[in-house]
Coordinates of C-alpha atoms in Angstrom, one line a residue:
Chain A
M10 CA 16.5 -14.0 49.7
S11 CA 20.2 -13.2 50.1
K12 CA 21.0 -16.4 47.8
D13 CA 18.9 -14.3 45.0
N14 CA 20.6 -11.1 45.9
E15 CA 24.1 -13.1 45.3
L16 CA 22.7 -14.4 42.3
D17 CA 21.6 -11.1 40.7
D18 CA 24.9 -9.6 41.9
L19 CA 27.3 -12.0 40.1
F20 CA 25.5 -11.4 37.0
K21 CA 25.3 -7.5 37.4
R22 CA 28.9 -7.5 38.2
N23 CA 29.9 -9.3 35.2
L24 CA 27.1 -8.0 32.6
E25 CA 26.4 -4.7 33.7
D26 CA 29.0 -3.0 31.6
P27 CA 31.6 -5.2 30.3
V28 CA 34.4 -3.5 28.8
N29 CA 35.7 -4.5 25.4
K30 CA 34.0 -7.7 25.4
A31 CA 32.1 -6.9 22.0
A32 CA 34.7 -6.2 19.2
Y33 CA 33.6 -3.5 17.0
N34 CA 32.3 -5.4 13.8
E35 CA 32.7 -3.3 10.5
G36 CA 29.8 -5.5 9.2
D37 CA 27.4 -4.5 11.8
W38 CA 28.2 -0.6 10.7
D39 CA 27.2 -1.5 6.9
A40 CA 24.1 -2.8 8.0
L41 CA 23.3 0.2 9.9
E42 CA 24.4 2.5 7.1
Q43 CA 22.3 0.6 4.8
M44 CA 19.1 1.1 7.1
L45 CA 20.2 4.7 7.1
N46 CA 20.4 5.0 3.3
K47 CA 16.9 3.1 3.0
K48 CA 15.3 5.3 5.7
K49 CA 15.5 8.1 3.1
K50 CA 14.0 6.3 0.3
K51 CA 11.4 5.0 2.7
R52 CA 10.6 8.3 4.0
I53 CA 10.0 9.4 0.5
V54 CA 8.2 6.3 -0.5
V55 CA 5.8 6.1 2.7
Y56 CA 5.0 9.7 2.6
W57 CA 4.8 10.6 -0.9
W58 CA 3.6 7.1 -2.6
P59 CA 0.0 7.3 -1.4
M60 CA -0.5 10.9 -2.5
A61 CA 1.3 9.9 -5.9
I62 CA -0.9 7.3 -6.7
G63 CA -3.9 9.3 -5.6
A64 CA -2.9 11.7 -8.3
A65 CA -2.0 9.2 -10.8
A66 CA -5.4 7.6 -10.4
L67 CA -7.0 10.8 -10.6
L68 CA -5.0 11.9 -13.8
L69 CA -5.9 8.8 -15.3
L70 CA -9.6 9.4 -15.4
F71 CA -8.8 13.0 -16.2
F72 CA -6.6 12.3 -18.9
G73 CA -9.6 10.8 -20.9
W74 CA -12.0 13.5 -19.9
W75 CA -10.0 16.5 -20.7
I76 CA -6.8 16.1 -23.2
F77 CA -8.9 14.2 -25.5
K78 CA -11.6 16.6 -25.5
P79 CA -12.4 17.2 -29.1
E80 CA -12.5 20.3 -30.8
G81 CA -16.1 19.4 -32.2
S82 CA -17.8 19.5 -28.5
D83 CA -18.2 23.3 -28.9
Q84 CA -20.2 23.0 -31.7
Y85 CA -22.2 20.2 -30.3
S86 CA -23.2 22.0 -27.3
Q87 CA -24.1 25.1 -29.3
N88 CA -26.0 23.0 -31.5
K89 CA -27.7 22.0 -28.7
A90 CA -28.6 25.1 -27.5
E91 CA -29.9 25.8 -30.8
K92 CA -32.2 23.0 -30.6
H93 CA -33.7 24.5 -27.8
Q94 CA -34.3 27.6 -29.5
K95 CA -36.2 25.6 -32.0
I96 CA -38.2 23.8 -29.1
N97 CA -39.2 27.5 -28.0
K98 CA -40.9 27.9 -31.2
D99 CA -38.5 30.8 -31.8
L100 CA -38.3 30.1 -35.4
A101 CA -35.7 30.8 -38.0
G102 CA -34.5 34.1 -39.2
H103 CA -31.9 34.2 -36.2
P104 CA -28.3 34.6 -37.7
K105 CA -26.0 31.8 -36.7
Q106 CA -22.8 32.7 -37.7
Q107 CA -20.7 30.0 -36.4
N108 CA -22.5 27.0 -37.9
Q109 CA -22.0 25.0 -40.6
P110 CA -24.9 24.3 -42.9
L111 CA -25.3 20.8 -41.8
Q112 CA -25.6 21.8 -38.1
Q113 CA -28.0 24.6 -39.1
K114 CA -30.3 22.2 -40.8
A115 CA -30.2 20.0 -37.8
S116 CA -31.3 22.6 -35.4
Q117 CA -33.9 23.8 -37.9
V118 CA -35.6 20.4 -38.4
S119 CA -35.2 19.5 -34.6
G120 CA -38.5 21.1 -34.1
P121 CA -40.9 18.1 -35.2
L122 CA -38.3 15.6 -33.5
S123 CA -38.5 17.3 -30.3
P124 CA -40.1 14.4 -28.6
E125 CA -37.2 12.1 -29.1
N126 CA -34.7 15.0 -28.6
L127 CA -36.2 15.6 -25.2
A128 CA -36.0 12.0 -24.4
V129 CA -32.3 11.7 -25.2
S130 CA -30.7 15.1 -24.3
P131 CA -31.6 15.4 -20.8
V132 CA -30.4 11.9 -20.0
K133 CA -27.3 12.9 -21.6
G134 CA -27.0 15.9 -19.5
R135 CA -27.6 14.1 -16.3
K136 CA -25.2 11.6 -17.1
G137 CA -22.4 13.8 -18.1
G138 CA -23.0 16.0 -14.9
G139 CA -23.1 13.0 -12.9
F140 CA -19.8 11.7 -13.9
I141 CA -18.3 15.0 -14.1
K142 CA -19.2 16.1 -10.6
P143 CA -17.5 13.8 -8.5
A144 CA -14.1 14.7 -10.2
P145 CA -13.9 18.4 -9.2
Q146 CA -15.2 17.4 -5.8
V147 CA -12.2 15.2 -4.9
A148 CA -9.7 17.7 -6.1
L149 CA -11.5 20.3 -4.0
I150 CA -11.3 23.0 -6.3
P151 CA -13.7 25.8 -6.3
A152 CA -14.5 25.5 -10.1
S153 CA -16.5 22.5 -9.0
S154 CA -19.6 24.7 -7.8
T155 CA -19.8 26.2 -11.3
Q156 CA -19.3 22.9 -13.1
T157 CA -22.1 21.0 -11.1
T158 CA -24.4 23.5 -11.8
A159 CA -23.8 23.9 -15.4
P160 CA -25.7 20.4 -16.0
Q161 CA -28.9 21.4 -14.0
K162 CA -29.1 24.5 -15.9
N163 CA -29.0 22.4 -19.0
D164 CA -31.8 20.1 -17.5
K165 CA -33.9 22.9 -16.8
T166 CA -33.7 24.4 -20.3
D167 CA -34.3 20.8 -21.8
T168 CA -37.6 20.9 -20.2
G169 CA -38.2 23.8 -22.6
V170 CA -39.6 26.2 -20.2
K171 CA -37.1 28.9 -20.5
Q172 CA -36.8 31.5 -23.0
N173 CA -34.6 32.4 -25.8
L174 CA -32.0 34.1 -24.0
M175 CA -31.7 31.1 -21.3
A176 CA -31.6 28.7 -24.0
K177 CA -28.8 30.3 -25.4
T178 CA -26.7 30.3 -22.2
P179 CA -26.5 26.7 -21.5
G180 CA -24.3 26.0 -24.4
Q181 CA -21.7 28.5 -23.1
T182 CA -22.0 27.7 -19.1
V183 CA -21.4 24.1 -20.1
Q184 CA -18.5 24.9 -21.8
K185 CA -16.8 27.6 -19.8
P186 CA -16.7 26.3 -16.6
Q187 CA -15.3 22.8 -17.9
T188 CA -12.4 24.7 -19.4
D189 CA -11.9 26.5 -16.5
A190 CA -11.8 23.2 -14.4
T191 CA -9.2 21.6 -16.8
F192 CA -6.9 24.4 -15.7
A193 CA -7.2 24.3 -12.1
L194 CA -6.8 20.3 -12.0
S195 CA -4.1 20.2 -14.5
L196 CA -2.0 22.9 -12.6
P197 CA -1.7 21.1 -8.9
A198 CA -1.8 17.8 -10.8
K199 CA 1.5 18.3 -12.7
P200 CA 4.3 18.6 -10.2
D201 CA 3.0 15.2 -8.6
T202 CA 3.3 13.5 -12.3
G203 CA 6.7 15.0 -12.4
A204 CA 7.6 13.3 -9.2
A205 CA 6.0 10.0 -9.9
P206 CA 8.2 8.7 -12.6
G207 CA 11.3 9.3 -10.6
Q208 CA 10.1 7.4 -7.5
Q209 CA 8.9 4.2 -9.3
K210 CA 12.3 3.1 -9.8
K211 CA 13.2 3.6 -6.1
P212 CA 11.1 0.8 -4.4
A213 CA 12.3 -1.8 -7.1
K214 CA 15.7 -1.6 -5.4
I215 CA 14.5 -2.2 -1.9
R216 CA 13.8 -5.6 -2.8
S217 CA 13.0 -8.2 0.0
K218 CA 15.0 -11.3 0.5
Q219 CA 12.1 -13.4 1.6
S220 CA 11.9 -16.3 -0.8
F221 CA 9.0 -15.9 -3.4
S222 CA 6.6 -18.4 -5.1
P223 CA 4.1 -17.1 -7.6
R224 CA 0.7 -16.4 -6.6
Y225 CA -2.6 -16.9 -8.4
A226 CA -5.8 -15.2 -8.1
L227 CA -9.0 -15.4 -9.5
S228 CA -11.3 -12.0 -9.9
I229 CA -14.8 -11.7 -10.8
L230 CA -15.2 -8.0 -11.5
G231 CA -18.1 -5.7 -12.8
A232 CA -18.1 -2.4 -14.0
P233 CA -20.0 0.6 -15.3
D234 CA -18.0 2.7 -17.6
I235 CA -18.4 5.6 -20.1
N236 CA -17.8 5.3 -23.7
G237 CA -16.8 7.9 -26.1
V238 CA -15.5 8.5 -29.3
G239 CA -12.4 10.8 -29.6
G240 CA -13.3 11.8 -25.9
F241 CA -16.0 11.6 -23.1
Q242 CA -17.9 14.6 -24.2
Q243 CA -21.0 12.7 -25.7
S244 CA -20.4 9.7 -23.6
K245 CA -22.8 6.8 -22.7
V246 CA -22.7 4.2 -19.8
G247 CA -21.8 0.8 -20.7
T248 CA -21.5 -2.3 -18.5
N249 CA -18.8 -4.9 -18.3
V250 CA -18.7 -8.2 -16.4
G251 CA -16.0 -10.8 -16.4
F252 CA -13.3 -12.4 -14.7
L253 CA -9.5 -12.1 -14.5
F254 CA -6.9 -14.5 -13.4
S255 CA -3.9 -13.2 -12.2
V256 CA -0.4 -14.4 -11.4
G257 CA 2.1 -12.6 -9.1
I258 CA 5.6 -13.2 -11.0
T259 CA 7.3 -11.4 -8.3
K260 CA 6.4 -9.6 -5.3
K261 CA 5.5 -6.9 -6.8
L262 CA 4.7 -7.4 -10.4
T263 CA 1.4 -9.2 -11.6
V264 CA 0.4 -10.4 -14.8
S265 CA -2.9 -10.9 -15.3
T266 CA -5.5 -12.1 -18.3
G267 CA -9.1 -12.9 -18.3
A268 CA -12.3 -12.2 -20.2
I269 CA -14.7 -9.3 -19.8
Y270 CA -18.2 -9.1 -21.8
S271 CA -18.9 -5.5 -22.4
V272 CA -21.6 -3.8 -23.5
K273 CA -20.6 -0.3 -25.0
P274 CA -23.0 1.9 -26.4
Y275 CA -21.9 5.3 -27.8
L276 CA -23.0 7.9 -29.4
T277 CA -20.7 10.1 -32.0
G278 CA -21.2 12.7 -34.8
F279 CA -21.2 11.1 -38.2
G280 CA -18.2 12.4 -38.9
N281 CA -16.7 9.9 -36.9
Y282 CA -18.3 7.1 -38.6
H283 CA -16.5 5.3 -41.5
T284 CA -18.3 3.0 -44.0
P285 CA -18.1 2.3 -47.7
Y286 CA -21.8 2.6 -47.9
Q287 CA -22.9 5.8 -49.6
F288 CA -25.3 7.7 -47.5
K289 CA -27.8 9.6 -49.6
V290 CA -28.6 11.9 -47.0
T291 CA -25.8 12.2 -44.6
P292 CA -27.0 11.4 -40.8
T293 CA -26.1 13.8 -38.0
T294 CA -25.4 11.4 -35.4
V295 CA -24.7 7.8 -34.8
T296 CA -25.7 5.6 -31.8
A297 CA -23.7 2.6 -31.5
D298 CA -24.5 -0.3 -29.5
C299 CA -21.8 -3.1 -29.5
R300 CA -21.2 -6.1 -27.8
M301 CA -18.0 -7.5 -27.2
L302 CA -15.4 -9.6 -25.3
D303 CA -12.5 -7.6 -24.0
L304 CA -9.5 -10.0 -23.4
P305 CA -7.0 -7.9 -21.6
L306 CA -3.2 -8.9 -20.9
D307 CA -1.9 -6.6 -18.3
I308 CA 1.0 -6.0 -16.1
A309 CA 0.7 -4.2 -12.8
Y310 CA 3.1 -3.0 -10.5
Q311 CA 2.6 -2.8 -6.5
V312 CA 3.6 0.6 -5.8
Y313 CA 1.8 0.4 -1.9
N314 CA 1.5 -2.2 0.3
R315 CA 0.6 -1.9 4.0
R316 CA -1.5 -4.2 6.1
Q317 CA -4.5 -5.4 4.1
N318 CA -4.1 -2.6 1.7
K319 CA -2.3 -2.5 -1.6
I320 CA -2.3 -0.2 -4.7
S321 CA -0.9 -1.0 -7.9
I322 CA -0.9 0.7 -11.0
G323 CA -0.7 -1.3 -14.5
T324 CA -0.9 -1.2 -18.1
G325 CA -1.4 -3.7 -20.8
L326 CA -3.2 -4.6 -24.2
S327 CA -6.6 -5.6 -24.8
S328 CA -7.8 -7.7 -27.6
Y329 CA -11.6 -7.1 -28.7
I330 CA -13.9 -9.5 -30.1
M331 CA -16.9 -8.0 -31.5
L332 CA -19.8 -10.0 -31.0
R333 CA -22.4 -7.7 -32.3
E334 CA -22.2 -4.4 -33.8
S335 CA -25.3 -2.3 -34.4
Y336 CA -25.8 1.4 -35.4
K337 CA -28.6 3.6 -35.5
F338 CA -28.4 6.7 -37.7
S339 CA -30.3 10.1 -36.7
Y340 CA -31.2 12.4 -39.5
A341 CA -32.0 16.3 -39.3
D342 CA -34.7 15.8 -41.4
T343 CA -37.4 13.6 -40.4
Y344 CA -38.6 13.4 -44.1
E345 CA -35.5 13.2 -45.9
T346 CA -34.0 10.3 -44.3
G347 CA -31.4 6.8 -45.3
P348 CA -31.2 3.7 -43.4
S349 CA -32.1 4.0 -39.7
N350 CA -29.9 1.3 -38.6
Y351 CA -27.4 -1.2 -39.5
T352 CA -26.1 -4.6 -37.7
V353 CA -22.9 -5.9 -38.5
P354 CA -22.9 -9.4 -39.2
G355 CA -20.6 -12.0 -38.1
T356 CA -17.7 -11.1 -35.5
S357 CA -14.3 -9.6 -36.0
K358 CA -11.4 -9.4 -33.8
Y359 CA -8.9 -6.7 -32.9
F360 CA -5.9 -8.2 -31.4
F361 CA -4.0 -6.1 -28.9
G362 CA -5.5 -2.7 -30.5
V363 CA -6.4 -1.1 -27.2
L364 CA -4.3 0.3 -24.5
N365 CA -5.3 -0.3 -21.0
L366 CA -4.2 2.2 -18.2
K367 CA -5.5 0.9 -14.8
A368 CA -4.8 1.8 -10.8
T369 CA -6.1 -0.7 -8.6
Y370 CA -7.0 -0.5 -4.8
Q371 CA -7.1 -3.8 -3.0
H372 CA -8.6 -4.6 0.3
Q373 CA -7.7 -8.0 1.7
V374 CA -10.6 -9.1 3.4
N375 CA -9.2 -12.5 4.8
S376 CA -6.2 -14.5 3.6
K377 CA -8.6 -15.9 0.8
F378 CA -10.4 -13.0 -0.3
G379 CA -10.1 -9.5 -1.3
I380 CA -12.2 -6.8 -2.6
S381 CA -10.9 -4.3 -5.4
I382 CA -11.7 -1.0 -7.0
Q383 CA -10.2 0.0 -10.2
P384 CA -10.3 3.0 -11.9
Y385 CA -9.1 2.4 -15.6
L386 CA -9.1 3.8 -19.1
K387 CA -9.0 2.1 -22.4
L388 CA -7.3 4.1 -25.1
P389 CA -7.5 2.7 -28.7
L390 CA -4.4 2.3 -30.7
G391 CA -6.3 2.1 -33.8
N392 CA -9.8 2.4 -35.0
I393 CA -12.2 -0.2 -33.5
G394 CA -15.3 -1.7 -35.2
Y395 CA -17.0 -1.8 -38.5
S396 CA -17.3 1.8 -38.2
Q397 CA -13.6 2.4 -37.5
V398 CA -14.3 5.0 -34.6
H399 CA -11.5 6.0 -32.0
L400 CA -13.6 4.5 -29.1
Q401 CA -12.2 4.9 -25.8
T402 CA -13.6 3.9 -22.3
T403 CA -13.3 5.0 -18.9
G404 CA -14.7 3.5 -15.6
I405 CA -14.4 2.0 -12.3
A406 CA -14.2 -1.8 -11.9
V407 CA -15.5 -3.4 -8.9
G408 CA -14.5 -6.9 -8.0
V409 CA -13.8 -9.7 -5.5
T410 CA -10.5 -11.5 -5.8
W411 CA -10.1 -15.1 -4.8
N412 CA -6.4 -16.2 -3.9
L413 CA -6.0 -19.5 -5.0
N414 CA -3.1 -19.9 -3.1
P415 CA -3.7 -18.2 0.5
L416 CA -1.3 -15.6 1.4
P417 CA 1.1 -16.7 4.1
K418 CA 0.2 -15.5 7.5
P419 CA 2.7 -13.0 9.0
Chain B
M29 CA 36.6 10.2 24.4
G30 CA 36.3 13.7 25.8
E31 CA 33.0 15.4 26.5
E32 CA 33.9 18.2 24.1
E33 CA 34.5 15.5 21.3
L34 CA 31.3 13.9 22.0
Q35 CA 29.4 17.2 21.7
Q36 CA 30.8 17.7 18.6
L37 CA 30.0 14.2 17.3
I38 CA 26.2 14.6 18.5
K39 CA 26.0 17.7 16.8
G40 CA 27.2 16.0 13.6
C41 CA 24.7 13.1 13.9
I42 CA 21.9 15.7 14.4
K43 CA 23.1 17.1 10.9
Q44 CA 23.0 13.6 9.6
D45 CA 26.7 13.6 8.9
R46 CA 27.5 10.0 8.2
K47 CA 31.1 10.2 9.2
C48 CA 30.2 11.5 12.7
Q49 CA 27.5 8.6 13.0
K50 CA 30.1 6.1 12.3
E51 CA 32.5 7.6 14.9
L52 CA 30.0 7.6 17.3
Y53 CA 28.7 4.3 16.4
K54 CA 32.3 2.8 17.0
A55 CA 32.8 4.6 20.1
F56 CA 29.7 3.3 21.8
Y57 CA 29.7 -0.1 20.0
G58 CA 31.0 -1.9 22.8
F59 CA 28.6 -0.5 25.2
A60 CA 25.4 -0.9 23.3
M61 CA 26.4 -4.5 22.4
G62 CA 27.0 -5.5 26.1
I63 CA 23.2 -4.4 26.6
C64 CA 21.8 -5.9 23.7
L65 CA 23.6 -9.0 24.0
R66 CA 22.1 -9.8 27.2
Y67 CA 18.7 -9.1 26.0
A68 CA 19.0 -10.9 22.9
G69 CA 19.0 -14.9 22.5
N70 CA 22.3 -14.9 20.5
R71 CA 25.0 -12.4 18.7
D72 CA 23.2 -12.0 15.3
E73 CA 19.9 -10.7 17.2
A74 CA 21.8 -8.6 19.5
A75 CA 23.6 -6.9 16.6
E76 CA 20.4 -6.5 14.8
V77 CA 18.6 -4.8 17.8
M78 CA 21.6 -2.8 18.5
N79 CA 21.4 -1.5 15.1
Q80 CA 17.7 -0.6 15.4
G81 CA 18.8 1.2 18.5
F82 CA 21.4 3.4 16.9
F83 CA 19.1 3.9 14.1
K84 CA 16.8 5.4 16.6
V85 CA 19.4 7.2 17.8
F86 CA 20.8 8.9 14.7
T87 CA 16.9 9.6 13.3
R88 CA 15.9 11.2 16.6
A89 CA 19.3 12.9 17.5
G90 CA 17.6 16.1 17.3
K91 CA 15.5 15.0 20.4
Y92 CA 18.6 14.0 22.8
D93 CA 18.6 16.3 26.2
E94 CA 22.1 17.5 26.9
A95 CA 21.0 17.6 30.7
V96 CA 21.3 13.7 30.4
P97 CA 24.5 12.0 29.9
F98 CA 24.6 10.4 26.6
K99 CA 25.7 7.3 27.5
A100 CA 22.8 6.7 29.8
W101 CA 20.4 8.1 26.9
L102 CA 22.0 5.6 24.5
G103 CA 21.5 2.8 27.2
R104 CA 18.1 3.7 27.6
V105 CA 17.5 3.6 23.9
M106 CA 19.3 0.2 23.8
I107 CA 17.0 -1.3 26.4
N108 CA 13.8 0.2 25.2
T109 CA 14.4 -1.1 21.6
S110 CA 15.3 -4.5 23.2
I111 CA 12.0 -4.3 25.0
D112 CA 10.2 -3.4 21.8
F113 CA 11.9 -6.1 19.6
Y114 CA 10.6 -8.5 21.8
R115 CA 7.3 -7.3 23.1
T116 CA 5.6 -9.5 20.6
K117 CA 7.3 -12.8 22.4
L118 CA 7.0 -11.7 25.6
K119 CA 3.1 -11.7 25.3
M120 CA 3.3 -15.3 24.6
A121 CA 2.7 -16.8 28.0
Y122 CA 5.0 -19.4 29.2
T123 CA 2.9 -22.1 30.6
E124 CA 5.9 -24.0 31.5
D125 CA 5.2 -25.6 35.0
L126 CA 8.2 -24.6 37.3
E127 CA 6.6 -26.3 40.4
L128 CA 9.0 -28.9 39.6
A129 CA 12.0 -26.6 39.6
D130 CA 10.5 -25.0 42.9
Q131 CA 12.4 -27.4 45.1
L132 CA 15.3 -26.7 43.7
T133 CA 18.3 -26.9 45.8
D134 CA 18.9 -24.6 48.6
G135 CA 22.5 -24.9 48.8
E136 CA 25.0 -22.2 48.2
L137 CA 25.9 -21.3 44.8
P138 CA 29.0 -22.9 43.8
D139 CA 31.9 -20.7 44.2
K140 CA 33.1 -20.8 40.6
N141 CA 35.0 -18.5 38.5
L142 CA 32.3 -17.8 35.9
N143 CA 33.6 -15.3 33.4
Y144 CA 31.5 -12.9 31.0
D145 CA 31.0 -15.1 28.5
D146 CA 29.7 -18.2 30.6
L147 CA 27.2 -15.8 32.4
L148 CA 26.0 -14.2 29.4
K149 CA 25.6 -17.4 27.7
M150 CA 23.0 -18.3 30.8
V151 CA 21.2 -15.4 30.5
Q152 CA 20.9 -15.9 26.3
A153 CA 19.7 -19.3 27.2
L154 CA 16.8 -18.2 29.4
P155 CA 13.4 -18.1 27.9
Q156 CA 12.5 -14.4 26.3
A157 CA 10.2 -13.5 29.1
Y158 CA 12.5 -14.5 31.7
R159 CA 15.6 -12.8 30.5
T160 CA 14.0 -9.7 29.8
V161 CA 12.6 -9.2 33.5
F162 CA 15.9 -10.5 34.9
N163 CA 17.8 -7.9 32.9
L164 CA 15.3 -5.3 33.9
F165 CA 15.1 -6.2 37.5
A166 CA 19.0 -7.7 38.7
I167 CA 21.0 -5.5 36.3
E168 CA 19.3 -2.5 35.3
G169 CA 17.7 -2.2 38.9
Y170 CA 14.0 -1.5 38.1
S171 CA 11.2 -2.4 40.6
H172 CA 8.6 -4.9 39.4
E173 CA 6.1 -2.1 38.9
E174 CA 8.4 -0.2 36.9
I175 CA 9.1 -3.5 34.5
A176 CA 5.6 -4.1 34.7
A177 CA 4.7 -0.8 33.2
M178 CA 7.5 -1.1 30.4
L179 CA 6.6 -4.6 29.3
K180 CA 2.8 -4.0 29.8
I181 CA 2.5 -7.2 32.0
N182 CA 1.4 -7.1 35.5
A183 CA 3.7 -7.0 38.6
G184 CA 2.8 -10.5 39.4
T185 CA 4.0 -11.7 36.1
S186 CA 7.1 -9.7 36.4
K187 CA 7.7 -11.5 40.0
S188 CA 7.0 -14.7 38.6
N189 CA 9.4 -14.4 35.6
L190 CA 12.0 -13.2 38.0
H191 CA 11.7 -16.0 40.1
K192 CA 11.7 -18.5 37.4
A193 CA 14.6 -16.9 35.8
R194 CA 16.9 -17.1 39.0
L195 CA 16.0 -20.9 39.2
K196 CA 16.9 -21.5 35.8
L197 CA 20.2 -19.5 36.3
K198 CA 21.2 -21.3 39.6
E199 CA 20.2 -24.7 37.7
M200 CA 22.5 -23.6 34.8
I201 CA 25.3 -22.5 37.2
L202 CA 24.9 -26.0 39.2
Q203 CA 25.1 -27.6 36.0
A204 CA 28.1 -26.0 34.8
D205 CA 29.5 -26.9 38.0
A206 CA 28.4 -30.3 37.9
S207 CA 29.7 -30.8 34.2
A208 CA 33.1 -29.4 35.3
D209 CA 33.2 -32.0 37.9
S210 CA 32.2 -35.1 36.1
P211 CA 31.0 -34.7 32.8
D212 CA 29.3 -37.9 32.7
H213 CA 27.7 -38.1 36.1
H214 CA 24.1 -37.3 35.3
K215 CA 23.4 -38.9 31.7
D216 CA 22.2 -42.2 32.8
I217 CA 19.6 -41.1 34.7
N218 CA 18.4 -38.2 32.9
Y219 CA 17.1 -39.7 29.7
T220 CA 15.0 -42.3 31.4
R221 CA 12.6 -39.5 32.9
V222 CA 12.2 -36.9 30.0
V223 CA 9.6 -38.5 27.9
A224 CA 6.1 -37.6 29.9
I225 CA 6.9 -34.0 30.3
K226 CA 6.1 -31.7 27.7
K227 CA 7.5 -28.2 26.7
V228 CA 9.8 -28.5 29.8
D229 CA 13.5 -27.3 29.5
M230 CA 15.3 -30.6 29.9
R231 CA 17.8 -29.4 32.5
D232 CA 14.9 -28.7 34.9
I233 CA 14.3 -32.4 35.1
F234 CA 17.8 -33.1 35.4
L235 CA 18.5 -31.2 38.1
N236 CA 15.3 -31.9 39.9
N237 CA 16.1 -35.7 39.9
D238 CA 19.1 -34.8 41.6
T239 CA 17.7 -33.0 44.2
R240 CA 15.2 -35.5 44.9
E241 CA 17.6 -38.3 45.0

């Protein structure tokens, strides 16, 4: 063992604390300084990005929900409330100060139509409630309690059990908590949006030096979404199924395109419906059923990537190819009606007529497959379809992604 | 550097003052590099590890306890950073069969005037796992139990790695000796035997052959 000690000693003596063996190198300091500078940025990125992204995704959803809330929605809900008055056989004679003659007519005649109305409106109520509900819960704002109870009340009155007074309240209760929630949500969200654009530019600078080759991926996705005209107050649930082909052109930027078959039903007041046809009797609402091919061309920027989880935000334009458009018209008066439906013949195309906004969370299951969840919002840049409506859509797409060239293993 | 001056610099570093950081970096560059060089495989790696160490020092300067001499603390940080840097590599077992080298010469170590650079090169030439254990045991003076805990290996592995490290170093010293004496001496024999052995450092075989003859 003494030999071992001798050997150890030889090295210890020489290597333990060499004096002036390693000459100072300015290049090393530069490298460290870069690390220190990067750290400041990284700290912001690491701790704030996921939050900023979460906020951005939520905003994306709420944006369509609240900002685009049309003025007419007040009238709509009040109109609805009045319908219930009619159902309760509390016939005319009540002063309806705020309503236009048309709506008055609607409420008066809705009595005989009540079975249909009943069939439609509770569903609407639930759907609306179902979609509104989760949002305030996520935001953890007390307003959610009033929010969620509102549609329930609405349902109750839809069954037509309640009295006059009760029937009148839902119109107001539905409306007021919503506006409260708008305030509650928009206030905390604002600072986040303010910070987000500033930060977005930073990660771009910290570009890794690793060589990059384009990555190709194929995704199949399906999405329930809600469609509304001018807002999502009178929304209906649609279905989308399609595939996307995406190419990672840099480490962070991905371009994608594909085809999505969409079923977009929507309901709108006749005021939003444009047609050269002269209706003798003006319908109150229009229920549309559109089948279309949505051809998106999007670009997405990856803002977060850790382990198997990626978050990206994207935007782009969609072209719609209308395969089938059919409209059903509801009239106020059962005896005095016009055409009940209209189907637009042939197909029509709207190139790059829709703006897409999306946030994508992707979880890589293995080197080949990943799953993704993508909240999105589609805003029309022009009027879409035969009826020239301003149809907007929001939804959450769920998909499976197949990497055509597997990711290199770390 | 005086103690007072050092404390001033440390205070500056806590405040993330870039000038103080640079001055401290310059002052301890040689010391830190000396440590990292013998844990790393080459100079570039050493510089990278050292910078990571300094990065930790600067970002966690607030955690520095004044009761401990700064230099000792810095040294610990550098050693720990070196260990962290290679921990993943260390886990990869070296399946190398050192039975061959076991019968290595019992002769005295040649009394050669090996300088810092020669010895550093030898240490750097060791496989990672051996180098780390050798550094911690022979130079830093840790026990096998301590090393086992630091590297998350068992004490037996630590002992075995130390043993193998010493054998290899001896070989290298002998080889340095031999090549100094007669540079062409071994070449003819060596190249005939290497073929069948997988993953074994050639020097093992060269030297074994020598000793058996």
